[in-house]
């Protein structure tokens, strides 16, 4: 299985800040990576797919980059509704493994 | 409007069997893969497996192979996740989700989740 490792596991930030979350794959996954946001007691929601494409309806303050084994999710000008847990997932090869998650909390 | 509606919460004992469901609407059910994701209490997301309703082609994560069965019934646009013998470690929230496409193999629509509690 491809291992997905996110960093940091948690971080705290303030409204208006810009934050970056990193996801590393244990082997080359090209650009087959998606970022999800999950709020407590809710299903995940896709934000960015194919490493850098914005999913329909997602605010443009979310952006993604990377290819191969190194990827980043950047959230600019944090809003109160952005405090949640973020997961990366590779869909290059089965099983489509997730990262362990990054919890973004209000400072 | 695409919707995935999952069956309600379940409380079972170890060794019992269970089937939970995910009914889809708002799109052509047979053309999109449906996947299942586990989330144990306070933990992250785990990809369990996926099924193509058009021909019942199914793929499992090695971590779950042999312990679960994923299936579909096209006539009622429903996917199922089944256990023949539950274990306490199966206690989790289970989500179904639709895969966007053949190349874009991420989940674009999700069910609301089904909480399964296994306890003696």
Coordinates of C-alpha atoms in Angstrom, one line a residue:
Chain A
X1 CA 0.0 0.0 0.0
X2 CA 1.1 3.6 -0.6
X3 CA 1.6 5.4 2.7
X4 CA 0.5 9.0 3.0
X5 CA 2.1 11.1 5.7
X6 CA 0.7 14.5 6.6
X7 CA 2.4 17.2 8.6
X8 CA 1.8 18.7 10.9
X9 CA -0.7 16.5 12.8
X10 CA -2.2 19.6 14.3
X11 CA -1.7 23.4 14.2
X12 CA -3.3 26.4 15.5
X13 CA -3.9 29.7 13.7
X14 CA -5.9 32.9 13.8
X15 CA -8.6 34.2 11.5
X16 CA -6.9 35.9 8.6
X17 CA -3.7 33.8 8.7
X18 CA -2.4 31.7 5.9
X19 CA -1.6 28.1 6.7
X20 CA 0.1 25.3 4.7
X21 CA -0.4 21.5 5.2
X22 CA 2.0 19.0 3.7
X23 CA 1.3 15.5 2.4
X24 CA 4.0 13.1 1.3
X25 CA 3.5 9.8 -0.5
X26 CA 5.7 6.8 -0.1
X27 CA 5.9 6.5 -3.9
X28 CA 5.2 8.5 -7.0
X29 CA 1.5 9.2 -7.3
X30 CA 1.9 11.7 -10.2
X31 CA -0.9 14.2 -9.4
X32 CA -3.6 11.8 -8.3
X33 CA -4.2 13.5 -4.9
X34 CA -7.3 15.0 -3.3
X35 CA -7.7 17.1 -0.2
X36 CA -10.8 16.8 2.0
X37 CA -12.1 18.9 4.8
X38 CA -14.0 17.2 7.7
X39 CA -15.9 19.0 10.4
X40 CA -17.0 17.3 13.6
X41 CA -19.8 14.8 13.1
X42 CA -19.9 15.5 9.4
X43 CA -18.9 13.6 6.3
X44 CA -15.7 14.8 4.5
X45 CA -15.9 17.3 1.7
X46 CA -13.6 17.4 -1.3
X47 CA -11.7 20.7 -1.7
X48 CA -8.9 20.1 -4.2
X49 CA -8.5 17.2 -6.6
X50 CA -5.7 16.2 -9.0
X51 CA -3.4 18.1 -6.7
X52 CA -4.4 21.6 -7.7
X53 CA -7.9 21.7 -9.2
X54 CA -10.5 23.4 -7.1
X55 CA -13.7 21.4 -6.6
X56 CA -16.9 23.1 -7.6
X57 CA -18.2 25.5 -4.9
X58 CA -15.0 25.6 -2.9
X59 CA -13.7 29.1 -2.1
X60 CA -10.6 30.2 -3.9
X61 CA -8.7 30.8 -0.7
X62 CA -8.1 27.0 -0.8
X63 CA -5.2 26.0 -3.2
X64 CA -3.1 23.0 -3.7
X65 CA 0.2 22.2 -5.4
X66 CA 2.7 19.4 -5.9
X67 CA 3.3 16.2 -7.9
X68 CA 5.1 13.0 -7.4
X69 CA 5.5 12.5 -3.7
X70 CA 5.2 16.0 -2.2
X71 CA 2.0 18.0 -2.0
X72 CA 0.7 21.0 -0.2
X73 CA -2.7 22.5 0.7
X74 CA -2.7 26.2 1.4
X75 CA -5.5 28.1 3.0
X76 CA -5.2 31.9 2.7
X77 CA -7.0 34.4 4.9
X78 CA -8.5 31.8 7.2
X79 CA -12.1 32.1 8.0
X80 CA -13.9 30.8 11.1
X81 CA -15.6 28.0 9.1
X82 CA -12.1 26.7 8.0
X83 CA -11.3 25.3 11.4
X84 CA -11.6 21.6 10.8
X85 CA -9.6 18.5 10.1
X86 CA -7.9 18.1 6.7
X87 CA -7.0 14.8 5.0
X88 CA -5.1 14.0 1.8
X89 CA -5.9 10.9 -0.2
X90 CA -4.0 9.3 -3.1
X91 CA -6.0 7.7 -5.9
X92 CA -3.1 6.5 -8.0
X93 CA -3.4 2.9 -7.0
X94 CA -5.5 0.7 -4.8
X95 CA -6.1 0.9 -2.0
X96 CA -6.7 4.6 -2.2
X97 CA -5.1 5.5 1.1
X98 CA -5.6 8.5 3.3
X99 CA -3.2 10.6 5.3
X100 CA -3.7 10.6 9.0
X101 CA -5.2 14.0 9.1
X102 CA -4.3 17.5 10.2
X103 CA -6.4 19.2 12.8
X104 CA -6.6 23.0 12.3
X105 CA -7.6 24.8 15.5
X106 CA -8.3 28.4 16.4
X107 CA -5.4 30.1 18.3
Chain B
X1 CA -29.4 16.7 -6.9
X2 CA -27.0 13.8 -6.0
X3 CA -27.8 12.2 -2.7
X4 CA -26.5 9.2 -0.8
X5 CA -28.7 8.3 2.2
X6 CA -27.4 5.7 4.6
X7 CA -29.2 3.4 6.9
X8 CA -29.5 4.2 10.6
X9 CA -27.2 3.5 13.6
X10 CA -26.8 -0.1 14.7
X11 CA -25.8 -1.7 18.0
X12 CA -24.7 -5.3 17.7
X13 CA -22.9 -8.0 19.7
X14 CA -19.6 -9.6 18.7
X15 CA -20.1 -12.5 16.3
X16 CA -23.3 -11.2 14.9
X17 CA -23.8 -10.3 11.3
X18 CA -24.8 -6.9 9.9
X19 CA -25.7 -5.3 6.6
X20 CA -25.8 -1.5 6.3
X21 CA -27.0 0.3 3.2
X22 CA -26.5 3.4 1.1
X23 CA -29.2 4.5 -1.3
X24 CA -28.3 6.8 -4.2
X25 CA -30.4 9.2 -6.1
X26 CA -30.1 12.1 -8.5
X27 CA -27.7 10.4 -11.0
X28 CA -27.2 7.3 -13.1
X29 CA -26.4 4.8 -10.4
X30 CA -24.8 2.2 -12.7
X31 CA -22.2 4.6 -14.1
X32 CA -20.4 5.6 -10.9
X33 CA -18.3 3.5 -8.5
X34 CA -19.5 3.6 -4.8
X35 CA -16.9 3.3 -2.1
X36 CA -16.9 2.7 1.7
X37 CA -14.8 4.5 4.2
X38 CA -14.3 3.7 7.9
X39 CA -13.7 6.2 10.7
X40 CA -13.0 4.7 14.1
X41 CA -13.8 6.8 17.1
X42 CA -11.5 9.8 17.2
X43 CA -9.4 8.5 14.3
X44 CA -8.8 9.2 10.7
X45 CA -10.4 7.9 7.5
X46 CA -9.7 4.5 6.1
X47 CA -10.5 3.4 2.5
X48 CA -12.2 0.0 2.7
X49 CA -13.3 -0.9 -0.8
X50 CA -15.3 0.1 -3.8
X51 CA -17.9 -1.4 -6.2
X52 CA -19.0 -0.6 -9.7
X53 CA -22.8 -1.1 -9.9
X54 CA -22.7 -1.5 -13.6
X55 CA -21.0 -4.9 -13.5
X56 CA -20.4 -5.5 -9.7
X57 CA -16.7 -5.2 -10.1
X58 CA -15.3 -4.8 -6.6
X59 CA -11.9 -3.9 -5.1
X60 CA -11.0 -4.3 -1.5
X61 CA -8.3 -2.9 0.7
X62 CA -6.1 -5.8 1.9
X63 CA -6.8 -4.5 5.4
X64 CA -10.5 -5.4 5.0
X65 CA -10.4 -8.2 2.4
X66 CA -12.1 -11.3 3.8
X67 CA -13.8 -9.5 6.7
X68 CA -16.4 -7.4 4.7
X69 CA -18.5 -7.8 1.6
X70 CA -19.5 -4.8 -0.6
X71 CA -22.3 -5.2 -3.0
X72 CA -25.0 -3.4 -4.9
X73 CA -28.6 -3.8 -6.1
X74 CA -29.1 -1.8 -9.2
X75 CA -32.9 -2.2 -9.1
X76 CA -33.1 0.0 -6.0
X77 CA -29.9 2.0 -6.5
X78 CA -28.4 0.8 -3.3
X79 CA -25.0 -0.3 -2.1
X80 CA -24.4 -2.5 0.9
X81 CA -21.6 -3.1 3.3
X82 CA -21.8 -6.5 5.1
X83 CA -20.1 -8.3 7.9
X84 CA -20.7 -12.0 8.7
X85 CA -19.0 -11.9 12.1
X86 CA -18.6 -8.5 13.8
X87 CA -15.8 -7.8 16.2
X88 CA -15.6 -5.0 18.8
X89 CA -12.9 -3.4 16.6
X90 CA -15.6 -2.8 14.0
X91 CA -17.1 -0.1 16.1
X92 CA -16.9 3.0 13.9
X93 CA -18.7 5.4 11.6
X94 CA -19.0 4.1 8.1
X95 CA -19.4 6.4 5.1
X96 CA -20.4 5.5 1.6
X97 CA -19.3 7.9 -1.2
X98 CA -19.6 8.2 -4.9
X99 CA -16.4 8.2 -7.0
X100 CA -16.4 11.1 -9.5
X101 CA -15.0 9.2 -12.5
X102 CA -12.6 6.8 -14.1
X103 CA -9.6 9.2 -14.0
X104 CA -10.8 11.5 -11.2
X105 CA -11.1 8.6 -8.7
X106 CA -11.9 10.7 -5.6
X107 CA -15.2 10.9 -3.7
X108 CA -17.3 13.8 -4.7
X109 CA -20.5 13.0 -2.8
X110 CA -20.8 11.4 0.6
X111 CA -23.5 9.8 2.6
X112 CA -24.2 11.1 6.1
X113 CA -22.6 8.1 7.8
X114 CA -23.8 5.0 9.7
X115 CA -22.6 4.5 13.3
X116 CA -22.0 0.9 14.1
X117 CA -21.4 -0.1 17.7
X118 CA -20.2 -3.6 18.6
X119 CA -20.3 -4.4 22.2
X120 CA -21.0 -7.4 24.5

